[in-house]
Structures are given as C-alpha cells and as structure tokens.
Short mmCIF file of C-alpha atoms in Angstrom, two decimals:
data_model
loop_
_atom_site.label_atom_id
_atom_site.label_comp_id
_atom_site.label_asym_id
_atom_site.label_seq_id
_atom_site.Cartn_x
_atom_site.Cartn_y
_atom_site.Cartn_z
CA MET O 11 135.38 -44.30 -25.32
CA LYS O 12 138.90 -43.13 -26.10
CA LYS O 13 137.58 -39.71 -27.07
CA SER O 14 135.75 -39.45 -23.72
CA LYS O 15 138.92 -40.24 -21.75
CA LEU O 16 140.93 -37.84 -23.82
CA PHE O 17 138.38 -35.12 -23.21
CA SER O 18 138.46 -35.78 -19.43
CA VAL O 19 142.27 -35.54 -19.36
CA ALA O 20 142.17 -32.31 -21.33
CA CYS O 21 139.59 -30.86 -18.96
CA CYS O 22 141.66 -31.80 -15.91
CA PHE O 23 144.78 -30.33 -17.50
CA SER O 24 142.93 -27.10 -18.32
CA ILE O 25 141.56 -26.84 -14.80
CA CYS O 26 145.05 -27.33 -13.34
CA ILE O 27 146.47 -24.62 -15.59
CA LEU O 28 143.59 -22.28 -14.70
CA ALA O 29 144.06 -22.93 -10.98
CA GLY O 30 147.77 -22.25 -11.32
CA GLN O 31 147.10 -19.02 -13.18
CA ILE O 32 144.60 -17.93 -10.52
CA LEU O 33 147.16 -18.67 -7.75
CA ILE O 34 149.89 -16.75 -9.56
CA LEU O 35 147.51 -13.87 -10.23
CA ARG O 36 146.46 -13.78 -6.59
CA ARG O 37 150.10 -13.67 -5.46
CA LEU O 38 150.88 -10.95 -7.96
CA LEU O 39 147.89 -8.95 -6.74
CA GLN O 40 148.94 -9.46 -3.11
CA LYS O 41 152.48 -8.39 -3.96
CA GLU O 42 151.17 -5.37 -5.83
CA LYS O 43 148.92 -4.53 -2.90
CA LYS O 44 151.87 -4.77 -0.49
CA GLU O 45 154.02 -2.68 -2.80
CA THR O 46 151.22 -0.14 -3.07
CA LYS O 47 150.92 0.06 0.70
CA SER O 48 154.70 0.34 1.00
CA ASP O 49 154.79 3.08 -1.65
CA LEU O 50 151.97 5.00 0.02
CA ALA O 51 153.72 4.73 3.40
CA LEU O 52 156.93 6.04 1.85
CA VAL O 53 155.06 8.99 0.30
CA PHE O 54 153.46 9.81 3.68
CA ILE O 55 156.78 9.57 5.55
CA SER O 56 158.47 11.68 2.88
CA LYS O 57 155.83 14.43 3.16
CA VAL O 58 156.13 14.60 6.96
CA LEU O 59 159.94 14.71 6.82
CA ASN O 60 159.88 17.43 4.16
CA LEU O 61 157.49 19.51 6.26
CA SER O 62 159.76 19.09 9.28
CA LEU O 63 162.75 20.38 7.31
CA LYS O 64 160.73 23.25 5.84
CA HIS O 65 159.71 24.45 9.31
CA ASN O 66 163.09 23.77 10.99
CA VAL O 67 161.92 20.91 13.19
CA PRO O 68 164.61 18.34 12.29
CA LEU O 69 163.60 14.69 12.83
CA PHE O 70 165.92 11.74 13.33
CA LEU O 71 165.37 8.01 13.41
CA ILE O 72 165.12 6.20 16.78
CA ASP O 73 163.08 3.15 15.70
CA PRO O 74 164.63 -0.03 17.18
CA LYS O 75 162.98 -2.28 14.55
CA VAL O 76 164.61 -0.30 11.74
CA PHE O 77 168.03 -0.36 13.41
CA ARG O 78 167.79 -4.11 14.05
CA ARG O 79 167.00 -4.64 10.37
CA MET O 80 169.97 -2.48 9.41
CA GLN O 81 172.28 -4.61 11.55
CA ASN O 82 170.82 -8.11 11.23
CA GLY O 83 168.22 -8.04 8.46
CA SER O 84 168.24 -10.36 5.46
CA GLU O 85 168.86 -9.05 1.94
CA ASP O 86 165.13 -9.28 1.17
CA GLU O 87 164.23 -7.28 4.28
CA LEU O 88 166.79 -4.60 3.51
CA LYS O 89 165.58 -4.47 -0.11
CA ASN O 90 161.84 -4.39 0.58
CA CYS O 91 161.41 -2.72 3.98
CA HIS O 92 163.42 0.51 4.02
CA PHE O 93 161.53 2.54 6.65
CA LEU O 94 158.63 0.12 7.19
CA CYS O 95 158.04 -3.51 6.34
CA PRO O 96 154.63 -4.17 4.70
CA LEU O 97 153.01 -5.31 7.95
CA GLN O 98 154.59 -2.54 10.08
CA LYS O 99 152.40 0.52 10.67
CA ILE O 100 154.44 2.60 13.15
CA LEU O 101 157.66 4.55 12.62
CA HIS O 102 159.44 6.13 15.61
CA LEU O 103 161.31 9.40 15.18
CA ALA O 104 162.60 12.09 17.54
CA THR O 105 163.51 15.76 17.57
CA ILE O 106 165.63 17.82 19.94
CA GLY O 107 163.25 20.27 21.62
CA PRO O 108 165.52 23.34 21.83
CA LEU O 109 166.64 23.04 18.18
CA SER O 110 163.36 24.63 17.09
CA THR O 111 161.33 27.44 18.60
CA GLN O 112 157.79 27.06 19.81
CA MET O 113 156.61 29.07 16.81
CA GLN O 114 158.40 26.70 14.43
CA LYS O 115 156.79 23.69 16.12
CA ILE O 116 153.36 25.31 15.83
CA ALA O 117 153.97 26.04 12.14
CA PHE O 118 155.01 22.42 11.59
CA VAL O 119 151.86 21.15 13.35
CA GLU O 120 149.64 23.45 11.28
CA ALA O 121 151.32 22.35 8.04
CA VAL O 122 150.76 18.68 8.93
CA GLU O 123 147.07 19.35 9.54
CA VAL O 124 146.74 21.30 6.27
CA GLU O 125 147.98 18.17 4.47
CA GLY O 126 144.93 16.37 5.89
CA PHE O 127 146.89 14.16 8.29
CA GLN O 128 145.58 13.36 11.76
CA LEU O 129 147.69 14.78 14.59
CA LYS O 130 147.77 14.28 18.35
CA GLN O 131 150.04 16.26 20.63
CA PHE O 132 150.87 15.20 24.21
CA ILE O 133 151.98 17.98 26.57
CA GLY O 134 153.76 17.74 29.94
CA SER O 135 155.67 19.87 32.44
CA ASP O 136 159.35 20.74 32.36
CA PRO O 137 160.77 18.88 35.42
CA VAL O 138 163.87 21.09 35.60
CA LEU O 139 161.66 24.14 36.13
CA LEU O 140 159.29 22.24 38.43
CA GLN O 141 162.04 21.86 41.02
CA HIS O 142 162.00 25.67 41.20
CA SER O 143 158.19 25.67 41.55
CA LEU O 144 157.71 26.85 37.95
CA ASN O 145 155.21 24.94 35.82
CA SER O 146 156.10 25.33 32.16
CA PRO O 147 154.21 23.12 29.64
CA ILE O 148 156.36 21.52 26.93
CA PRO O 149 155.54 19.15 24.04
CA LEU O 150 156.50 15.55 24.82
CA HIS O 151 155.16 13.53 21.85
CA PHE O 152 153.49 14.02 18.48
CA ILE O 153 151.42 11.33 16.74
CA ILE O 154 150.90 11.93 12.99
CA SER O 155 148.91 9.46 10.88
CA ASP O 156 147.09 8.86 7.63
CA GLU O 157 144.87 5.90 6.81
CA LEU O 158 147.77 3.40 6.56
CA THR O 159 150.76 4.65 8.54
CA THR O 160 151.55 6.36 11.85
CA ILE O 161 154.62 8.38 12.80
CA HIS O 162 155.43 8.82 16.48
CA ILE O 163 157.78 11.71 17.31
CA SER O 164 159.43 11.92 20.76
CA VAL O 165 160.74 15.31 21.84
CA PHE O 166 164.15 15.06 23.53
CA TYR O 167 165.46 17.69 25.95
CA GLU O 168 169.00 18.10 27.22
CA ARG O 169 169.28 17.92 31.00
CA PRO O 170 171.88 19.69 33.17
CA ALA O 171 173.79 16.37 33.43
CA LYS O 172 174.29 16.52 29.62
CA PHE O 173 172.00 13.65 28.59
CA TRP O 174 168.77 13.52 26.62
CA TRP O 175 165.50 13.22 28.53
CA CYS O 176 162.17 12.22 27.05
CA GLY O 177 159.04 12.69 29.14
CA GLY O 178 156.50 9.92 29.50
CA TYR O 179 152.81 10.57 28.96
CA PHE O 180 150.04 8.15 29.94
CA PRO O 181 147.02 8.95 27.72
CA ASN O 182 143.41 8.94 28.90
CA ASP O 183 140.99 6.17 27.87
CA LYS O 184 139.91 7.91 24.65
CA ASP O 185 143.51 8.55 23.60
CA LEU O 186 144.39 4.94 24.42
CA HIS O 187 141.57 3.74 22.17
CA ASP O 188 142.67 6.08 19.38
CA LEU O 189 146.30 4.93 19.65
CA PHE O 190 145.19 1.29 19.49
CA GLU O 191 143.17 2.02 16.38
CA LEU O 192 146.30 3.49 14.80
CA GLY O 193 148.12 0.18 15.31
CA ILE O 194 150.16 1.18 18.37
CA ARG O 195 150.84 -1.87 20.53
CA ASN O 196 152.79 -2.61 23.72
CA ASP O 197 156.40 -1.76 22.74
CA ASP O 198 155.23 1.25 20.73
CA PHE O 199 153.04 2.45 23.60
CA GLN O 200 155.90 2.16 26.10
CA MET O 201 157.90 4.59 23.96
CA ILE O 202 155.13 7.11 24.65
CA SER O 203 154.22 6.32 28.25
CA LYS O 204 157.68 5.76 29.78
CA THR O 205 160.02 8.57 30.79
CA ALA O 206 163.44 7.76 29.34
CA ALA O 207 167.08 8.89 29.45
CA PHE O 208 169.72 8.53 26.72
CA ASP O 209 173.37 9.41 26.35
CA LYS O 210 173.77 12.13 23.78
CA VAL O 211 174.93 10.87 20.37
CA GLU O 212 176.04 12.43 17.12
CA ILE O 213 173.37 12.84 14.45
CA HIS O 214 174.15 12.99 10.73
CA SER O 215 172.15 13.43 7.54
CA ALA O 216 171.24 10.39 5.43
CA VAL O 217 169.10 9.52 2.40
CA ILE O 218 166.85 6.44 2.34
CA ARG O 219 164.91 5.77 -0.88
CA LYS O 220 165.55 9.39 -1.94
CA VAL O 221 164.08 10.62 1.35
CA LYS O 222 166.31 12.90 3.45
CA ILE O 223 166.37 12.02 7.16
CA PHE O 224 168.74 12.35 10.10
CA VAL O 225 170.20 9.19 11.68
CA PRO O 226 172.22 8.72 14.91
CA VAL O 227 175.81 7.56 14.37
CA GLN O 228 175.70 5.42 17.54
CA GLN O 229 172.54 3.49 16.77
CA GLU O 230 173.14 0.88 19.48
CA ILE O 231 171.63 3.07 22.22
CA PHE O 232 168.23 2.71 20.53
CA LEU O 233 168.48 -0.99 19.60
CA ASN O 234 166.68 -2.19 22.75
CA TYR O 235 164.56 0.90 23.33
CA PRO O 236 162.42 1.14 25.46
CA GLN O 237 164.32 -1.39 27.63
CA ASN O 238 167.13 -0.08 29.89
CA THR O 239 166.15 3.58 29.41
CA ASP O 240 163.59 4.02 32.22
CA PHE O 241 164.02 7.29 34.11
CA ILE O 242 162.61 8.41 37.47
CA GLU O 243 162.65 11.98 38.72
CA CYS O 244 163.66 13.00 42.19
CA ASN O 245 160.61 14.03 44.21
CA TYR O 246 161.35 17.74 44.63
CA THR O 247 158.04 18.36 46.40
CA GLN O 248 158.94 15.75 49.02
CA ALA O 249 162.44 17.18 49.39
CA LYS O 250 161.05 20.68 49.88
CA TYR O 251 158.64 19.41 52.55
CA PHE O 252 161.50 17.58 54.32
CA HIS O 253 163.63 20.72 54.48
CA GLU O 254 160.70 22.83 55.62
CA LYS O 255 159.95 20.37 58.42
CA TYR O 256 163.46 19.49 59.57
CA GLY O 257 165.56 22.32 58.19
CA ARG O 258 168.64 22.14 56.01
CA ASP O 259 172.14 22.11 57.45
CA GLU O 260 173.76 25.23 55.98
CA SER O 261 176.90 25.09 58.10
CA ASP O 262 180.32 25.40 56.49
CA GLU O 263 181.07 21.81 57.48
CA ALA O 264 177.92 20.52 55.75
CA GLU O 265 178.57 22.54 52.58
CA ILE O 266 182.15 21.28 52.41
CA PHE O 267 180.96 17.69 52.83
CA ARG O 268 178.36 18.01 50.07
CA SER O 269 180.97 19.48 47.72
CA LYS O 270 183.49 16.72 48.48
CA ALA O 271 180.83 13.99 48.21
CA PHE O 272 179.76 15.25 44.79
CA LYS O 273 183.36 15.25 43.53
CA LEU O 274 183.92 11.74 44.91
CA LEU O 275 180.75 10.36 43.33
CA SER O 276 181.64 12.08 40.04
CA LYS O 277 185.08 10.45 40.04
CA ALA O 278 183.67 7.02 40.93
CA LYS O 279 181.11 7.34 38.13
CA MET O 280 183.79 8.27 35.60
CA LEU O 281 185.98 5.29 36.56
CA LEU O 282 183.14 2.75 36.66
CA ASP O 283 181.67 4.04 33.39
CA ASN O 284 185.08 3.63 31.75
CA LEU O 285 185.17 0.03 33.02
CA LYS O 286 181.56 -0.49 31.86
CA VAL O 287 180.52 -1.50 35.38
CA PRO O 288 176.93 -0.42 36.15
CA PHE O 289 176.30 0.88 39.67
CA TRP O 290 173.51 2.55 41.62
CA LEU O 291 173.10 4.84 44.62
CA SER O 292 172.77 2.69 47.73
CA SER O 293 172.29 2.96 51.50
CA GLY O 294 172.58 6.51 52.88
CA THR O 295 173.34 8.07 49.50
CA CYS O 296 170.19 6.50 48.05
CA LEU O 297 168.16 7.68 51.06
CA GLY O 298 169.52 11.20 50.56
CA PHE O 299 168.44 11.19 46.93
CA PHE O 300 164.97 9.79 47.68
CA ARG O 301 164.21 11.97 50.68
CA GLU O 302 166.14 15.18 50.10
CA CYS O 303 167.33 15.16 46.45
CA GLY O 304 170.86 15.56 47.85
CA PHE O 305 173.47 14.12 50.19
CA ILE O 306 172.72 13.59 53.88
CA SER O 307 175.31 15.95 55.36
CA HIS O 308 175.93 14.00 58.57
CA SER O 309 176.48 10.65 56.79
CA LYS O 310 180.15 11.43 56.06
CA ASP O 311 180.47 8.89 53.25
CA VAL O 312 179.22 7.91 49.79
CA ASP O 313 177.54 4.54 49.18
CA ILE O 314 176.99 2.70 45.90
CA GLY O 315 175.82 -0.79 44.94
CA ILE O 316 177.08 -3.13 42.20
CA TRP O 317 175.81 -6.56 41.16
CA ILE O 318 178.46 -9.15 42.01
CA LYS O 319 178.20 -10.51 38.44
CA ASP O 320 179.53 -7.13 37.25
CA TYR O 321 182.57 -7.10 39.55
CA LYS O 322 185.95 -6.62 37.85
CA GLN O 323 189.34 -6.81 39.56
CA GLU O 324 190.34 -3.70 37.62
CA ILE O 325 188.09 -1.63 39.90
CA ILE O 326 190.70 -1.66 42.67
CA SER O 327 193.63 -0.72 40.44
CA ALA O 328 191.64 1.96 38.57
CA PHE O 329 190.53 3.60 41.81
CA SER O 330 194.01 3.38 43.35
CA THR O 331 195.72 5.00 40.37
CA HIS O 332 193.22 7.88 40.60
CA ASP O 333 194.04 8.70 44.24
CA LEU O 334 191.28 6.57 45.74
CA PRO O 335 193.24 3.94 47.70
CA LEU O 336 191.57 0.78 49.01
CA THR O 337 191.16 0.93 52.80
CA HIS O 338 189.40 -2.35 53.44
CA SER O 339 188.18 -5.46 51.66
CA PHE O 340 185.71 -7.72 53.45
CA GLY O 341 184.34 -11.11 52.42
CA LYS O 342 184.93 -13.09 49.23
CA VAL O 343 183.68 -12.47 45.73
CA GLU O 344 181.34 -15.43 46.17
CA ASP O 345 180.11 -14.32 49.62
CA SER O 346 179.51 -10.98 51.37
CA PHE O 347 182.04 -9.00 49.33
CA GLU O 348 182.47 -5.28 50.00
CA LEU O 349 185.15 -2.69 49.28
CA SER O 350 185.92 0.68 50.80
CA PHE O 351 188.07 3.44 49.32
CA ARG O 352 189.30 6.69 50.82
CA ASP O 353 189.40 10.19 49.36
CA ASN O 354 191.28 12.15 52.02
CA ASP O 355 188.75 12.31 54.90
CA LEU O 356 185.83 10.91 52.87
CA LYS O 357 184.93 7.23 52.40
CA LEU O 358 183.39 5.48 49.39
CA ASP O 359 181.70 2.16 50.23
CA ILE O 360 180.88 -0.31 47.46
CA PHE O 361 178.36 -2.98 48.43
CA PHE O 362 178.12 -5.99 46.12
CA PHE O 363 174.68 -7.53 45.70
CA TYR O 364 173.81 -11.20 45.22
CA GLU O 365 170.67 -12.39 43.43
CA GLU O 366 168.59 -15.24 44.85
CA GLU O 367 165.36 -16.68 43.45
CA THR O 368 163.01 -14.40 45.42
CA TYR O 369 165.24 -11.67 46.88
CA VAL O 370 168.63 -9.94 46.64
CA TRP O 371 171.12 -9.22 49.40
CA ASN O 372 174.44 -7.68 50.27
CA GLY O 373 176.75 -8.69 53.08
CA GLY O 374 178.58 -7.03 55.94
CA THR O 375 181.47 -8.14 58.12
CA GLN O 376 182.47 -6.97 61.60
CA ALA O 377 186.27 -6.73 61.54
CA ARG O 378 186.71 -7.17 65.32
CA THR O 379 184.72 -10.41 65.65
CA GLY O 380 184.48 -11.84 62.12
CA LYS O 381 180.67 -11.86 62.40
CA LYS O 382 178.77 -11.84 59.12
CA PHE O 383 175.58 -9.91 58.40
CA LYS O 384 173.11 -10.07 55.55
CA TYR O 385 170.89 -7.23 54.28
CA VAL O 386 167.83 -8.53 52.40
CA PHE O 387 165.95 -6.52 49.75
CA PRO O 388 163.02 -7.31 47.45
CA LYS O 389 164.20 -7.94 43.89
CA PHE O 390 164.52 -4.78 41.82
CA LYS O 391 165.50 -3.41 38.43
CA LEU O 392 167.50 -0.25 37.84
CA CYS O 393 166.33 3.08 36.44
CA TRP O 394 168.20 6.22 35.48
CA THR O 395 167.88 9.47 37.38
CA GLU O 396 169.58 12.85 37.63
CA PHE O 397 171.28 13.39 40.96
CA LEU O 398 172.90 16.80 41.42
CA GLU O 399 173.66 17.02 37.68
CA LEU O 400 174.96 13.46 37.45
CA LYS O 401 173.22 10.76 35.40
CA VAL O 402 173.21 7.73 37.70
CA ARG O 403 171.09 4.67 38.46
CA VAL O 404 168.76 3.98 41.36
CA PRO O 405 166.38 1.07 42.05
CA CYS O 406 163.21 1.60 40.00
CA HIS O 407 160.89 0.87 42.93
CA ILE O 408 163.04 3.01 45.16
CA ASP O 409 160.38 3.36 47.87
CA GLU O 410 160.48 -0.43 48.48
CA TYR O 411 164.28 -0.37 48.54
CA ILE O 412 164.37 2.47 51.08
CA LYS O 413 161.68 0.97 53.33
CA ALA O 414 163.49 -2.37 53.36
CA ASN O 415 166.71 -0.69 54.50
CA TYR O 416 165.32 2.05 56.77
CA GLY O 417 161.84 0.93 57.80
CA PRO O 418 158.56 2.88 57.87
CA LYS O 419 160.17 5.89 59.59
CA TRP O 420 162.66 6.51 56.79
CA PHE O 421 161.48 10.13 56.47
CA GLU O 422 162.66 11.05 59.97
CA PRO O 423 166.35 12.09 60.20
CA ILE O 424 168.35 9.78 62.46
CA LYS O 425 171.94 10.66 63.34
CA ILE O 426 172.75 7.61 65.46
CA TRP O 427 172.78 4.53 63.24
CA ASP O 428 174.32 1.12 63.98
CA TRP O 429 174.89 -0.77 60.73
CA LYS O 430 174.76 -4.11 62.63
CA SER O 431 171.36 -3.62 64.29
CA SER O 432 169.51 -0.51 63.08
CA PRO O 433 168.46 -1.64 59.56
CA PRO O 434 165.19 -3.63 59.68
CA ASN O 435 166.47 -5.91 56.89
CA VAL O 436 169.68 -7.02 58.64
CA LEU O 437 170.14 -10.67 59.60
CA GLU O 438 173.03 -12.36 61.39
CA ASN O 439 174.73 -14.64 58.89
CA GLY O 440 177.24 -16.71 60.87
CA GLN O 441 180.91 -16.01 61.40
CA TRP O 442 184.01 -16.29 59.26
CA PRO O 443 186.29 -19.20 60.29
CA LEU O 444 189.38 -17.90 62.08
CA ASP O 445 191.77 -19.37 59.51
CA GLU O 446 190.03 -17.33 56.75
CA TRP O 447 190.34 -13.97 58.50
CA PRO O 448 193.54 -12.92 56.67
CA GLU O 449 191.62 -13.35 53.37
CA VAL O 450 188.17 -12.02 54.29
CA ILE O 451 189.13 -9.18 56.67
CA GLN O 452 191.72 -6.99 55.04
CA LEU O 453 192.41 -3.59 56.58
CA LEU O 454 194.95 -1.70 54.55
CA PRO O 455 197.16 1.18 55.73
CA LEU O 456 196.43 4.50 54.07
CA PRO O 457 199.15 6.17 51.99
CA ASP O 458 199.97 9.77 52.82
CA GLN O 459 197.47 12.11 51.15
CA ASN O 460 198.27 15.78 50.77
#
C-alpha cells in the first residue's frame, strides 16, 4: 500500500516537473520567435535604409510611436523595441522630395524591387504648380513591404511659406484592401490619406542597432502626428472663376491695401506665434481666402479669430510695443470680448470665440448704444493652409463657417455690409448695463503715427 502511494506521489511530481518544463519551453520558443521576427524586421529595415543612402534618397524617422517610446518608454521597451516592437508591423519614415532627383528616386524604387520587396507608389499633383494651371505629377508616398514588416515613406515638399507639405492620397478599394493586408490601420492610414503641414526642423544622422538613419532634432512636432497637422489648399479654380466673373480690382488703391494687409497679417502672426497663441483667419479675411485666395480689397481691415481659452494679456502689450496700438476693447474676457489694433490707416480686429455644447460664438458690441450681438457658428476644428505665402490656420470645414457668416450668396461680392444686421448668424444679445460701460466699451485715442 505504501509503495502504491509513493508511486502516485512520484508520478504527480514528475508530471508537475514535465508541465513546468513544457511551459518554460513554450515561453522560450515564443521569445525566440519574437526575437526572430524582430531580427528579421531589423534586417529588412536596414536593407531599405542602405538602399536609400546608396541612391541618394535620404530617409528620416517620423514615426510617432517610436518617438513616444523614446520619450516615455520603459527600459524593457527601449531595450527590446528599437525601431519596431514585436507586435508592430509598420514603420513611418519621410524624405524631402527636392533632395533627390526623379532619376535617383526611380533607381531607389528599382533597387527595392530587385531585392524582392513589394512596393506601392502613390502619385499626386503639385498644388503650387496647379495654381498656375500646370499639372505636374509628383510622388506622395511609397509603401515597401516584405512578409513581416511594412515601411511607409512620406515625401515632404517645401512650400513658398517655408514649411513642409505632405500630400494626402486616398487609395482605391483594391489599394485599401492591400494596405489592410499589410497591417495598416486607422492612424497609419491617416498618415497616407491626410494632407499635412509641418514646421521645418533640423535633421541629423543617428545610429540605431548599427543601422544608420536620419532623425529630426525637434521630435515633438511628430509626437501626435497625424493630429493637428491637417492641411487644406485654397481652391484656386474657384478663385480663378470668381475673378473671371467679377473681375479683379487692379487699382493702385487696391494694390496698396493688399500689400499693407499682408504686412499687417505677417506681423500679427509673428507676435502671436511668439506668444504661442493659435489664431485663424476670420470674417472678411477668411471669406477672401476661401473665395478669392487673397484679401478682399474693399474690406479695409484684417480679421482673425482666437479661442477665448487661449487669450493672454500679453497680446496687448506685445502688439503695442510693435507699433500696433490698441484702438478699442469691447466686452469682458468672460463675455463678448474683442480687440482692435491700428496700423496707420489699417485695422486689425481680433474676435474671441466661446465654445458651447453644440455651437461656438463670438460677440459684438455697439459703442453708441451698448447693445450686444452674438454670431453663432457650427463647431469646428482648425486646419493649416498657405495664404499668400503665410502658414496660417482656417476652420477645417471652411464652407460651413463661411455660409454661417455670409449665407448662401457668399460668392457674390457685396460692398455694403452692416455688421449688426447683414450676417445671417447674428443675434441680438441684450445690452450692457450703463454702469459697466467704462469697462466694456473702451475707445482709446491713437498715438501719432508717422
């Protein structure tokens, strides 16, 4: 009996040891499999990068996942991931289009295909040439893959406003299916399909796991990519049609105004950028961009919008010390706030916008009566654009913004405009109490301007 019990215990003990060994072996095999995949991915990435250097198509890292790991990753992640973590299949890189010739790009593509890698190339039009009615095809994205890993390469182009532009490409159904099969998901796909704008940054050479690659010094601009990089192009075809239908004011007075307005907007952008206060083209300036790709010559002012949450008191002092004195301040920061500055005979209006649950609005005040007005807009996000060689923001769904402010006949030029009654989105919003007028209606005398 004792021998039988002893035998049973020994069997159980042996089974436990065997099970433990199997579990350890399985984990070792899984680890080896992951390491093998990681090693194969590194070999693939290394080959593509070496080919890019050989054919003078320099590639640099723009992958937000990699940069987030560099900044916030654990020791294990930094030790084991390098370019790609074991479960990550996509690596995002970029190249500057003009740094290599078309022949060098073709040679690079051919060399990639000779290696047996799959390659897709997405082509688009150069928007800078399109505004001059010239259609010039340019490469926008390359997709290079083997059985385990995919490299996405965005092609950046410098725009006249001195920023990098990357064209979006929305693939057809077959290409969409192929991209999905390669492991490309929502965030990855947006980096292909969305047109984007970036401030130029310095790029330097680096070595990761003995692989030479270029890396941006200011990595923070790619940390949240593709968020906050959306770009929309001015509709040059629409602008051309507008000028053909209604003509373009070529008078000396109009040319002088456009020149002064550009200088004023440039100065305002410089000051607000230095203060890190985001703004966008609003009211007549926004309409001019949307309809004509320029300033409306008879508007006689420049209009911008700022979220009230981004307001800083330093705006007034910064503008004043750069020869843009404050001429009026209406409302309170918590209600219907607006500021106006003067550049000789030109006015800059800043409208501050308030966010509600289902809409946004900015306020207006009639100085003579103290009446308040409210301009209601559908909620919107901001996109980048290029306006007369300036990189600025506009509402992403700009057509909705314009129609809210100017109605269905926004395309027709109107020279007589009453800010209190003409906009279709204006509502009366009460009246400031008389005892608050000294605070909410401030008209300031202008200093002498030479």
